[in-house]
PDB file of C-alpha atoms in Angstrom:
ATOM      1  CA  MET A   1      81.015 -30.863-125.494  1.00 83.00           C
ATOM      2  CA  LYS A   2      77.872 -32.088-126.856  1.00 91.00           C
ATOM      3  CA  LYS A   3      76.266 -35.874-128.249  1.00 95.00           C
ATOM      4  CA  CYS A   4      75.739 -35.547-132.003  1.00 96.00           C
ATOM      5  CA  ALA A   5      72.581 -37.239-133.303  1.00 97.00           C
ATOM      6  CA  LEU A   6      71.632 -37.751-136.178  1.00 97.00           C
ATOM      7  CA  VAL A   7      68.341 -38.228-137.589  1.00 97.00           C
ATOM      8  CA  THR A   8      66.618 -39.188-141.176  1.00 96.00           C
ATOM      9  CA  GLY A   9      63.568 -38.293-142.095  1.00 94.00           C
ATOM     10  CA  ALA A  10      64.167 -35.243-139.777  1.00 93.00           C
ATOM     11  CA  SER A  11      61.634 -33.689-141.896  1.00 90.00           C
ATOM     12  CA  GLY A  12      58.683 -35.499-141.783  1.00 92.00           C
ATOM     13  CA  PHE A  13      55.715 -36.251-139.035  1.00 95.00           C
ATOM     14  CA  THR A  14      57.890 -38.393-136.785  1.00 96.00           C
ATOM     15  CA  GLY A  15      61.615 -36.698-137.109  1.00 95.00           C
ATOM     16  CA  ARG A  16      60.045 -32.932-136.513  1.00 95.00           C
ATOM     17  CA  TYR A  17      59.354 -34.337-132.882  1.00 97.00           C
ATOM     18  CA  MET A  18      62.314 -36.899-133.070  1.00 97.00           C
ATOM     19  CA  VAL A  19      64.400 -34.016-133.904  1.00 95.00           C
ATOM     20  CA  GLU A  20      63.067 -31.832-130.355  1.00 96.00           C
ATOM     21  CA  GLU A  21      63.448 -34.275-127.827  1.00 97.00           C
ATOM     22  CA  LEU A  22      66.690 -35.203-128.930  1.00 97.00           C
ATOM     23  CA  SER A  23      67.295 -31.577-128.274  1.00 96.00           C
ATOM     24  CA  ALA A  24      66.122 -31.156-125.157  1.00 97.00           C
ATOM     25  CA  ALA A  25      67.618 -34.062-124.161  1.00 97.00           C
ATOM     26  CA  GLY A  26      71.081 -31.734-125.074  1.00 97.00           C
ATOM     27  CA  TYR A  27      72.390 -33.651-127.799  1.00 97.00           C
ATOM     28  CA  ASP A  28      73.452 -31.789-130.680  1.00 95.00           C
ATOM     29  CA  VAL A  29      70.868 -32.694-133.512  1.00 95.00           C
ATOM     30  CA  VAL A  30      71.766 -33.017-137.055  1.00 95.00           C
ATOM     31  CA  GLY A  31      68.600 -33.690-139.449  1.00 94.00           C
ATOM     32  CA  LEU A  32      69.062 -35.771-142.542  1.00 92.00           C
ATOM     33  CA  ALA A  33      65.977 -34.881-145.308  1.00 84.00           C
ATOM     34  CA  SER A  34      65.324 -35.083-148.752  1.00 77.00           C
ATOM     35  CA  ASP A  35      62.460 -32.786-149.279  1.00 69.00           C
ATOM     36  CA  ALA A  36      61.825 -27.994-147.646  1.00 50.00           C
ATOM     37  CA  LEU A  37      63.312 -27.821-144.033  1.00 56.00           C
ATOM     38  CA  ASP A  38      62.420 -25.058-141.776  1.00 56.00           C
ATOM     39  CA  ASP A  39      65.549 -23.367-139.592  1.00 54.00           C
ATOM     40  CA  SER A  40      64.851 -24.866-136.155  1.00 49.00           C
ATOM     41  CA  ALA A  41      67.374 -26.958-136.575  1.00 50.00           C
ATOM     42  CA  ASN A  42      70.998 -28.330-138.757  1.00 85.00           C
ATOM     43  CA  TYR A  43      69.914 -30.219-142.029  1.00 87.00           C
ATOM     44  CA  ILE A  44      71.225 -31.961-144.386  1.00 90.00           C
ATOM     45  CA  SER A  45      69.757 -32.486-148.130  1.00 88.00           C
ATOM     46  CA  ALA A  46      70.277 -35.866-149.122  1.00 88.00           C
ATOM     47  CA  ASP A  47      68.884 -38.739-150.655  1.00 90.00           C
ATOM     48  CA  LEU A  48      69.230 -41.894-148.829  1.00 92.00           C
ATOM     49  CA  THR A  49      69.499 -44.111-152.991  1.00 91.00           C
ATOM     50  CA  ASP A  50      72.514 -41.961-153.321  1.00 92.00           C
ATOM     51  CA  HIS A  51      75.187 -44.099-151.943  1.00 92.00           C
ATOM     52  CA  ALA A  52      77.955 -42.129-152.717  1.00 93.00           C
ATOM     53  CA  GLN A  53      76.227 -38.889-151.100  1.00 93.00           C
ATOM     54  CA  LEU A  54      75.286 -40.714-148.478  1.00 93.00           C
ATOM     55  CA  ILE A  55      78.843 -41.753-147.472  1.00 94.00           C
ATOM     56  CA  GLU A  56      80.457 -38.454-148.083  1.00 94.00           C
ATOM     57  CA  VAL A  57      77.187 -36.893-145.749  1.00 92.00           C
ATOM     58  CA  VAL A  58      77.651 -38.986-143.000  1.00 94.00           C
ATOM     59  CA  THR A  59      81.041 -39.847-142.573  1.00 93.00           C
ATOM     60  CA  SER A  60      81.484 -35.516-142.795  1.00 93.00           C
ATOM     61  CA  LEU A  61      79.149 -35.893-139.287  1.00 93.00           C
ATOM     62  CA  GLN A  62      80.688 -38.715-137.363  1.00 95.00           C
ATOM     63  CA  PRO A  63      77.590 -39.122-135.275  1.00 97.00           C
ATOM     64  CA  ASP A  64      77.304 -40.736-131.458  1.00 97.00           C
ATOM     65  CA  VAL A  65      73.881 -41.984-131.903  1.00 98.00           C
ATOM     66  CA  VAL A  66      72.165 -42.531-135.132  1.00 98.00           C
ATOM     67  CA  VAL A  67      67.760 -42.421-135.729  1.00 98.00           C
ATOM     68  CA  HIS A  68      66.705 -43.652-138.605  1.00 98.00           C
ATOM     69  CA  LEU A  69      63.272 -42.223-139.559  1.00 97.00           C
ATOM     70  CA  ALA A  70      63.192 -42.309-143.004  1.00 92.00           C
ATOM     71  CA  ALA A  71      60.927 -44.459-145.067  1.00 86.00           C
ATOM     72  CA  LEU A  72      57.738 -44.102-147.562  1.00 78.00           C
ATOM     73  CA  ALA A  73      54.968 -45.303-145.277  1.00 66.00           C
ATOM     74  CA  PHE A  74      51.849 -45.143-146.265  1.00 60.00           C
ATOM     75  CA  VAL A  75      50.201 -48.704-147.207  1.00 57.00           C
ATOM     76  CA  GLY A  76      48.523 -47.315-149.975  1.00 56.00           C
ATOM     77  CA  HIS A  77      51.417 -45.328-152.459  1.00 50.00           C
ATOM     78  CA  GLY A  78      50.565 -46.689-155.231  1.00 62.00           C
ATOM     79  CA  ASP A  79      54.632 -47.086-156.351  1.00 77.00           C
ATOM     80  CA  ALA A  80      56.218 -50.817-154.748  1.00 83.00           C
ATOM     81  CA  SER A  81      59.582 -50.610-156.381  1.00 88.00           C
ATOM     82  CA  ALA A  82      60.006 -47.454-154.100  1.00 87.00           C
ATOM     83  CA  PHE A  83      58.806 -49.214-151.141  1.00 89.00           C
ATOM     84  CA  TYR A  84      62.241 -51.603-151.325  1.00 93.00           C
ATOM     85  CA  ASN A  85      64.429 -48.085-152.817  1.00 92.00           C
ATOM     86  CA  VAL A  86      64.119 -46.583-149.398  1.00 91.00           C
ATOM     87  CA  ASN A  87      63.090 -48.214-146.838  1.00 94.00           C
ATOM     88  CA  LEU A  88      65.461 -51.805-147.551  1.00 95.00           C
ATOM     89  CA  ILE A  89      67.616 -50.699-149.727  1.00 96.00           C
ATOM     90  CA  GLY A  90      68.100 -46.709-148.562  1.00 95.00           C
ATOM     91  CA  THR A  91      68.823 -48.286-144.574  1.00 97.00           C
ATOM     92  CA  ARG A  92      71.601 -51.022-146.547  1.00 97.00           C
ATOM     93  CA  ASN A  93      72.631 -47.473-147.765  1.00 97.00           C
ATOM     94  CA  LEU A  94      73.042 -45.823-144.304  1.00 97.00           C
ATOM     95  CA  LEU A  95      74.509 -48.202-142.762  1.00 97.00           C
ATOM     96  CA  GLU A  96      77.550 -48.750-145.193  1.00 96.00           C
ATOM     97  CA  ALA A  97      77.971 -45.294-144.407  1.00 96.00           C
ATOM     98  CA  LEU A  98      78.006 -45.433-140.562  1.00 97.00           C
ATOM     99  CA  CYS A  99      80.325 -48.416-140.798  1.00 95.00           C
ATOM    100  CA  ALA A 100      82.769 -46.096-143.407  1.00 93.00           C
ATOM    101  CA  CYS A 101      83.088 -43.563-139.914  1.00 93.00           C
ATOM    102  CA  ASP A 102      86.400 -43.478-137.697  1.00 92.00           C
ATOM    103  CA  LYS A 103      84.179 -43.548-135.347  1.00 92.00           C
ATOM    104  CA  LYS A 104      80.794 -46.224-134.459  1.00 93.00           C
ATOM    105  CA  PRO A 105      77.936 -44.606-132.706  1.00 97.00           C
ATOM    106  CA  GLU A 106      76.992 -45.526-129.736  1.00 97.00           C
ATOM    107  CA  ALA A 107      73.700 -46.416-130.798  1.00 98.00           C
ATOM    108  CA  VAL A 108      71.188 -46.861-134.178  1.00 98.00           C
ATOM    109  CA  LEU A 109      67.720 -46.850-133.298  1.00 98.00           C
ATOM    110  CA  LEU A 110      65.911 -48.532-137.164  1.00 98.00           C
ATOM    111  CA  ALA A 111      61.764 -47.728-136.780  1.00 98.00           C
ATOM    112  CA  SER A 112      60.598 -50.269-138.266  1.00 97.00           C
ATOM    113  CA  SER A 113      57.032 -51.040-138.265  1.00 95.00           C
ATOM    114  CA  ALA A 114      54.109 -53.603-136.360  1.00 93.00           C
ATOM    115  CA  ASN A 115      52.751 -53.656-140.070  1.00 90.00           C
ATOM    116  CA  VAL A 116      55.501 -56.291-139.997  1.00 93.00           C
ATOM    117  CA  TYR A 117      53.062 -58.309-138.001  1.00 92.00           C
ATOM    118  CA  GLY A 118      49.542 -58.775-140.890  1.00 88.00           C
ATOM    119  CA  ASN A 119      46.494 -58.975-140.138  1.00 79.00           C
ATOM    120  CA  GLN A 120      46.839 -62.729-138.973  1.00 71.00           C
ATOM    121  CA  SER A 121      46.925 -63.119-135.002  1.00 73.00           C
ATOM    122  CA  SER A 122      44.634 -61.372-132.928  1.00 77.00           C
ATOM    123  CA  GLY A 123      45.073 -59.275-129.441  1.00 84.00           C
ATOM    124  CA  PHE A 124      47.905 -58.243-127.891  1.00 92.00           C
ATOM    125  CA  LEU A 125      50.904 -59.162-130.572  1.00 94.00           C
ATOM    126  CA  SER A 126      54.725 -59.545-128.459  1.00 96.00           C
ATOM    127  CA  GLU A 127      57.713 -59.613-130.187  1.00 97.00           C
ATOM    128  CA  THR A 128      57.757 -63.439-130.801  1.00 95.00           C
ATOM    129  CA  ALA A 129      54.720 -63.356-133.172  1.00 94.00           C
ATOM    130  CA  LEU A 130      55.773 -64.721-135.943  1.00 93.00           C
ATOM    131  CA  PRO A 131      55.450 -61.352-138.906  1.00 93.00           C
ATOM    132  CA  ASN A 132      53.367 -62.238-141.644  1.00 91.00           C
ATOM    133  CA  PRO A 133      53.384 -59.166-143.757  1.00 90.00           C
ATOM    134  CA  ALA A 134      50.144 -58.853-146.031  1.00 84.00           C
ATOM    135  CA  ASN A 135      51.939 -55.349-147.982  1.00 86.00           C
ATOM    136  CA  ASP A 136      54.541 -54.356-149.577  1.00 90.00           C
ATOM    137  CA  TYR A 137      55.845 -51.474-147.266  1.00 89.00           C
ATOM    138  CA  ALA A 138      55.705 -54.641-144.205  1.00 90.00           C
ATOM    139  CA  VAL A 139      57.447 -56.997-147.002  1.00 93.00           C
ATOM    140  CA  SER A 140      59.825 -53.520-147.422  1.00 95.00           C
ATOM    141  CA  LYS A 141      59.740 -53.425-143.804  1.00 96.00           C
ATOM    142  CA  ILE A 142      60.565 -57.144-142.559  1.00 97.00           C
ATOM    143  CA  ALA A 143      63.246 -56.896-145.027  1.00 97.00           C
ATOM    144  CA  MET A 144      64.786 -54.132-143.683  1.00 97.00           C
ATOM    145  CA  GLU A 145      64.800 -55.639-140.563  1.00 98.00           C
ATOM    146  CA  TYR A 146      66.685 -58.872-141.814  1.00 97.00           C
ATOM    147  CA  MET A 147      69.306 -57.063-143.654  1.00 97.00           C
ATOM    148  CA  ALA A 148      70.037 -55.226-140.730  1.00 98.00           C
ATOM    149  CA  ARG A 149      70.527 -58.353-138.664  1.00 96.00           C
ATOM    150  CA  LEU A 150      73.722 -58.391-141.022  1.00 96.00           C
ATOM    151  CA  TRP A 151      75.551 -55.783-139.548  1.00 96.00           C
ATOM    152  CA  MET A 152      75.029 -55.923-135.793  1.00 95.00           C
ATOM    153  CA  ASP A 153      78.292 -57.535-135.282  1.00 95.00           C
ATOM    154  CA  LYS A 154      79.403 -53.832-136.801  1.00 96.00           C
ATOM    155  CA  LEU A 155      77.053 -51.236-135.456  1.00 97.00           C
ATOM    156  CA  PRO A 156      75.016 -51.563-132.363  1.00 98.00           C
ATOM    157  CA  ILE A 157      71.698 -51.332-133.718  1.00 98.00           C
ATOM    158  CA  VAL A 158      67.982 -51.658-132.082  1.00 98.00           C
ATOM    159  CA  ILE A 159      64.595 -52.306-133.981  1.00 98.00           C
ATOM    160  CA  ALA A 160      61.660 -50.744-133.089  1.00 98.00           C
ATOM    161  CA  ARG A 161      57.842 -52.045-134.179  1.00 98.00           C
ATOM    162  CA  PRO A 162      55.669 -49.117-133.222  1.00 97.00           C
ATOM    163  CA  PHE A 163      51.973 -49.841-133.413  1.00 95.00           C
ATOM    164  CA  ASN A 164      49.560 -46.727-135.220  1.00 94.00           C
ATOM    165  CA  TYR A 165      50.492 -43.332-133.358  1.00 97.00           C
ATOM    166  CA  THR A 166      49.182 -39.946-134.285  1.00 97.00           C
ATOM    167  CA  GLY A 167      49.186 -36.160-133.192  1.00 98.00           C
ATOM    168  CA  VAL A 168      49.788 -32.769-134.163  1.00 98.00           C
ATOM    169  CA  GLY A 169      50.622 -32.493-137.981  1.00 96.00           C
ATOM    170  CA  GLN A 170      50.300 -36.102-138.935  1.00 96.00           C
ATOM    171  CA  ASP A 171      48.821 -35.908-143.000  1.00 93.00           C
ATOM    172  CA  GLU A 172      45.167 -36.390-143.450  1.00 93.00           C
ATOM    173  CA  LYS A 173      45.430 -39.773-145.299  1.00 88.00           C
ATOM    174  CA  PHE A 174      46.002 -41.141-142.070  1.00 90.00           C
ATOM    175  CA  LEU A 175      43.150 -42.599-140.567  1.00 92.00           C
ATOM    176  CA  LEU A 176      42.960 -40.108-136.664  1.00 96.00           C
ATOM    177  CA  PRO A 177      43.925 -37.221-138.770  1.00 97.00           C
ATOM    178  CA  LYS A 178      40.986 -38.356-140.882  1.00 96.00           C
ATOM    179  CA  ILE A 179      38.183 -37.713-138.459  1.00 97.00           C
ATOM    180  CA  VAL A 180      40.207 -35.204-136.336  1.00 98.00           C
ATOM    181  CA  SER A 181      39.892 -32.711-139.582  1.00 97.00           C
ATOM    182  CA  HIS A 182      35.901 -33.426-140.132  1.00 98.00           C
ATOM    183  CA  PHE A 183      35.356 -32.066-136.408  1.00 98.00           C
ATOM    184  CA  ARG A 184      37.381 -29.786-136.282  1.00 97.00           C
ATOM    185  CA  ARG A 185      35.488 -27.830-138.828  1.00 96.00           C
ATOM    186  CA  LYS A 186      32.092 -29.574-137.240  1.00 97.00           C
ATOM    187  CA  ALA A 187      31.635 -31.893-140.941  1.00 98.00           C
ATOM    188  CA  PRO A 188      28.032 -33.073-140.528  1.00 98.00           C
ATOM    189  CA  VAL A 189      29.173 -36.221-142.309  1.00 97.00           C
ATOM    190  CA  ILE A 190      32.287 -38.710-142.033  1.00 97.00           C
ATOM    191  CA  GLU A 191      32.414 -42.164-143.843  1.00 94.00           C
ATOM    192  CA  LEU A 192      34.603 -44.455-142.461  1.00 93.00           C
ATOM    193  CA  GLY A 193      35.184 -48.117-143.604  1.00 88.00           C
ATOM    194  CA  ASN A 194      35.061 -50.967-140.510  1.00 86.00           C
ATOM    195  CA  LEU A 195      33.411 -49.314-137.636  1.00 87.00           C
ATOM    196  CA  ASP A 196      33.875 -52.512-135.266  1.00 84.00           C
ATOM    197  CA  VAL A 197      37.284 -52.895-135.538  1.00 87.00           C
ATOM    198  CA  SER A 198      39.554 -51.664-132.389  1.00 91.00           C
ATOM    199  CA  ARG A 199      43.411 -50.897-132.822  1.00 91.00           C
ATOM    200  CA  ASP A 200      46.323 -49.641-130.747  1.00 95.00           C
ATOM    201  CA  PHE A 201      46.428 -46.211-131.365  1.00 96.00           C
ATOM    202  CA  SER A 202      50.331 -44.154-129.483  1.00 97.00           C
ATOM    203  CA  ASP A 203      50.305 -40.262-129.403  1.00 98.00           C
ATOM    204  CA  VAL A 204      53.658 -39.381-131.935  1.00 98.00           C
ATOM    205  CA  ARG A 205      55.384 -38.104-128.629  1.00 98.00           C
ATOM    206  CA  SER A 206      55.296 -40.763-126.484  1.00 98.00           C
ATOM    207  CA  VAL A 207      56.489 -42.731-129.559  1.00 98.00           C
ATOM    208  CA  VAL A 208      59.938 -40.111-129.783  1.00 98.00           C
ATOM    209  CA  ASN A 209      60.870 -40.298-125.986  1.00 98.00           C
ATOM    210  CA  ALA A 210      60.495 -44.017-125.718  1.00 98.00           C
ATOM    211  CA  TYR A 211      63.278 -43.923-128.658  1.00 98.00           C
ATOM    212  CA  LEU A 212      65.127 -41.496-126.909  1.00 98.00           C
ATOM    213  CA  LYS A 213      64.950 -44.199-123.922  1.00 98.00           C
ATOM    214  CA  LEU A 214      65.998 -46.825-126.347  1.00 98.00           C
ATOM    215  CA  VAL A 215      68.679 -45.062-127.822  1.00 97.00           C
ATOM    216  CA  LYS A 216      70.412 -43.920-124.514  1.00 96.00           C
ATOM    217  CA  SER A 217      70.038 -47.598-123.354  1.00 95.00           C
ATOM    218  CA  CYS A 218      71.181 -49.190-126.787  1.00 89.00           C
ATOM    219  CA  PRO A 219      69.470 -52.803-126.247  1.00 93.00           C
ATOM    220  CA  GLN A 220      71.989 -54.294-129.288  1.00 94.00           C
ATOM    221  CA  GLY A 221      70.391 -56.651-131.098  1.00 96.00           C
ATOM    222  CA  GLU A 222      66.853 -56.167-129.851  1.00 97.00           C
ATOM    223  CA  THR A 223      63.666 -55.821-130.918  1.00 98.00           C
ATOM    224  CA  PHE A 224      60.818 -54.056-129.371  1.00 98.00           C
ATOM    225  CA  ASN A 225      57.218 -52.930-130.064  1.00 98.00           C
ATOM    226  CA  VAL A 226      56.214 -49.762-129.179  1.00 98.00           C
ATOM    227  CA  ALA A 227      52.893 -49.049-127.853  1.00 97.00           C
ATOM    228  CA  SER A 228      50.399 -48.044-125.994  1.00 95.00           C
ATOM    229  CA  GLY A 229      49.138 -51.426-124.744  1.00 92.00           C
ATOM    230  CA  SER A 230      45.040 -49.909-124.882  1.00 94.00           C
ATOM    231  CA  ILE A 231      43.068 -50.810-128.168  1.00 94.00           C
ATOM    232  CA  TYR A 232      39.961 -48.599-128.808  1.00 95.00           C
ATOM    233  CA  SER A 233      37.326 -49.011-131.757  1.00 93.00           C
ATOM    234  CA  LEU A 234      36.387 -46.668-134.574  1.00 92.00           C
ATOM    235  CA  MET A 235      33.274 -45.818-132.784  1.00 93.00           C
ATOM    236  CA  ASP A 236      35.335 -45.383-129.117  1.00 95.00           C
ATOM    237  CA  ILE A 237      36.908 -42.303-130.867  1.00 97.00           C
ATOM    238  CA  ILE A 238      34.437 -40.691-132.514  1.00 97.00           C
ATOM    239  CA  GLN A 239      32.735 -40.771-129.478  1.00 97.00           C
ATOM    240  CA  LEU A 240      35.607 -39.232-127.661  1.00 98.00           C
ATOM    241  CA  CYS A 241      35.956 -36.818-130.178  1.00 98.00           C
ATOM    242  CA  THR A 242      31.611 -35.809-129.475  1.00 98.00           C
ATOM    243  CA  GLU A 243      32.956 -35.664-125.839  1.00 98.00           C
ATOM    244  CA  LEU A 244      36.027 -33.173-126.767  1.00 98.00           C
ATOM    245  CA  THR A 245      34.405 -31.258-129.532  1.00 97.00           C
ATOM    246  CA  GLY A 246      30.584 -30.507-128.432  1.00 97.00           C
ATOM    247  CA  HIS A 247      30.167 -31.716-131.971  1.00 97.00           C
ATOM    248  CA  ALA A 248      27.984 -34.439-133.395  1.00 96.00           C
ATOM    249  CA  ILE A 249      28.425 -36.267-135.979  1.00 97.00           C
ATOM    250  CA  GLU A 250      26.690 -39.125-138.761  1.00 97.00           C
ATOM    251  CA  VAL A 251      29.217 -41.948-139.790  1.00 96.00           C
ATOM    252  CA  THR A 252      28.530 -43.959-142.480  1.00 95.00           C
ATOM    253  CA  VAL A 253      30.178 -46.915-143.921  1.00 92.00           C
ATOM    254  CA  ASN A 254      31.644 -46.431-147.559  1.00 90.00           C
ATOM    255  CA  PRO A 255      32.319 -50.486-148.682  1.00 88.00           C
ATOM    256  CA  ASP A 256      35.176 -48.946-149.911  1.00 86.00           C
ATOM    257  CA  PHE A 257      37.047 -48.291-147.074  1.00 85.00           C
ATOM    258  CA  VAL A 258      35.494 -52.341-145.888  1.00 81.00           C
ATOM    259  CA  ARG A 259      38.669 -54.572-145.519  1.00 74.00           C
ATOM    260  CA  THR A 260      37.650 -58.011-146.091  1.00 71.00           C
ATOM    261  CA  ASN A 261      38.811 -60.651-142.951  1.00 67.00           C
ATOM    262  CA  GLU A 262      39.578 -58.182-141.219  1.00 72.00           C
ATOM    263  CA  ILE A 263      40.743 -58.223-137.714  1.00 74.00           C
ATOM    264  CA  LYS A 264      38.574 -57.217-134.965  1.00 82.00           C
ATOM    265  CA  GLU A 265      40.422 -56.297-131.956  1.00 84.00           C
ATOM    266  CA  LEU A 266      44.798 -56.222-132.624  1.00 84.00           C
ATOM    267  CA  GLY A 267      46.717 -54.405-130.094  1.00 93.00           C
ATOM    268  CA  GLY A 268      50.666 -53.876-128.679  1.00 95.00           C
ATOM    269  CA  ASP A 269      52.592 -56.265-126.435  1.00 96.00           C
ATOM    270  CA  ALA A 270      54.633 -53.190-125.267  1.00 96.00           C
ATOM    271  CA  SER A 271      56.306 -54.656-121.204  1.00 96.00           C
ATOM    272  CA  LYS A 272      59.930 -55.914-123.130  1.00 97.00           C
ATOM    273  CA  LEU A 273      59.996 -52.089-123.773  1.00 97.00           C
ATOM    274  CA  THR A 274      59.078 -51.003-119.928  1.00 96.00           C
ATOM    275  CA  GLY A 275      61.593 -54.118-118.858  1.00 96.00           C
ATOM    276  CA  ARG A 276      64.088 -52.720-120.382  1.00 96.00           C
ATOM    277  CA  ILE A 277      63.499 -48.152-119.695  1.00 96.00           C
ATOM    278  CA  GLY A 278      61.652 -47.976-117.370  1.00 94.00           C
ATOM    279  CA  ASP A 279      58.603 -45.264-117.390  1.00 89.00           C
ATOM    280  CA  TRP A 280      57.623 -43.718-120.732  1.00 89.00           C
ATOM    281  CA  LYS A 281      56.172 -40.488-121.088  1.00 87.00           C
ATOM    282  CA  LYS A 282      52.761 -42.854-122.313  1.00 90.00           C
ATOM    283  CA  ALA A 283      50.185 -40.326-123.157  1.00 93.00           C
ATOM    284  CA  GLU A 284      46.321 -41.704-122.890  1.00 94.00           C
ATOM    285  CA  LEU A 285      43.753 -40.790-126.070  1.00 97.00           C
ATOM    286  CA  ARG A 286      41.897 -38.349-124.677  1.00 97.00           C
ATOM    287  CA  GLU A 287      44.985 -36.225-124.055  1.00 97.00           C
ATOM    288  CA  THR A 288      46.519 -36.867-127.698  1.00 98.00           C
ATOM    289  CA  LEU A 289      43.251 -36.315-129.524  1.00 98.00           C
ATOM    290  CA  SER A 290      42.021 -33.231-127.537  1.00 98.00           C
ATOM    291  CA  TRP A 291      45.768 -31.863-128.356  1.00 98.00           C
ATOM    292  CA  MET A 292      45.291 -32.457-132.367  1.00 98.00           C
ATOM    293  CA  LEU A 293      41.435 -31.421-131.641  1.00 97.00           C
ATOM    294  CA  LEU A 294      41.570 -28.738-129.510  1.00 92.00           C
ATOM    295  CA  GLY A 295      45.415 -27.037-129.496  1.00 80.00           C
TER     296      GLY A 295
END
């Protein structure tokens, strides 16, 4: 009999790939989401902020493993309170619902964010770097991590802190999909902000593979960076897109997009993750961009 895997935020960008990854690994996947869904998996419409509804849904499922991806993730979202209602209180509701189940799950992975580190440290950050969140999204995520520790004697929780990642289907309000979109439609010009900053970018397919391996090994109470370990500047990315498409694009700096005091180089040290799960499907950025640009 297949084990039941519950994925929250299953209709979102990461959720769709997570459902595919778990299904390919032999799980019977149930997706939890609050919006319109397709027929590629079993989905249940539920709102994380509806405490009573969530308890009813989760206790009826009795999941064997849980991957909690549902979150308000766009940093520029205008309603600050929504970050806390969904990312903090919604997660607490989920953990309480899981504790109400007759059967304790084998693993509960909570997706946090490398945004919790803020912009005060440069280089390749490990999990020992002190959190220094710089916006409400990041504060809501570190608050979620601290809140989750109240439940770690009751549930097998593992926390993942992904650095930037991308892939087909990510909203164009995020940086790399914006750049890819300009190249796909052969736009003559693109407006960007700081051109000399370098960041760590992973492939969403790599990220969900790491999540699967963490669920299977379930290092309870541990926190792991999920990162490629390589950094690229915006101009590096523009150059890769030019090489892949043969299209040259003029890059202009829009002062409205420039962030003051931004760290020049920032990446993730994923050695703790690799030490725990071994090799995982890390794709090079050129491969990811080729997939996004050329299909």
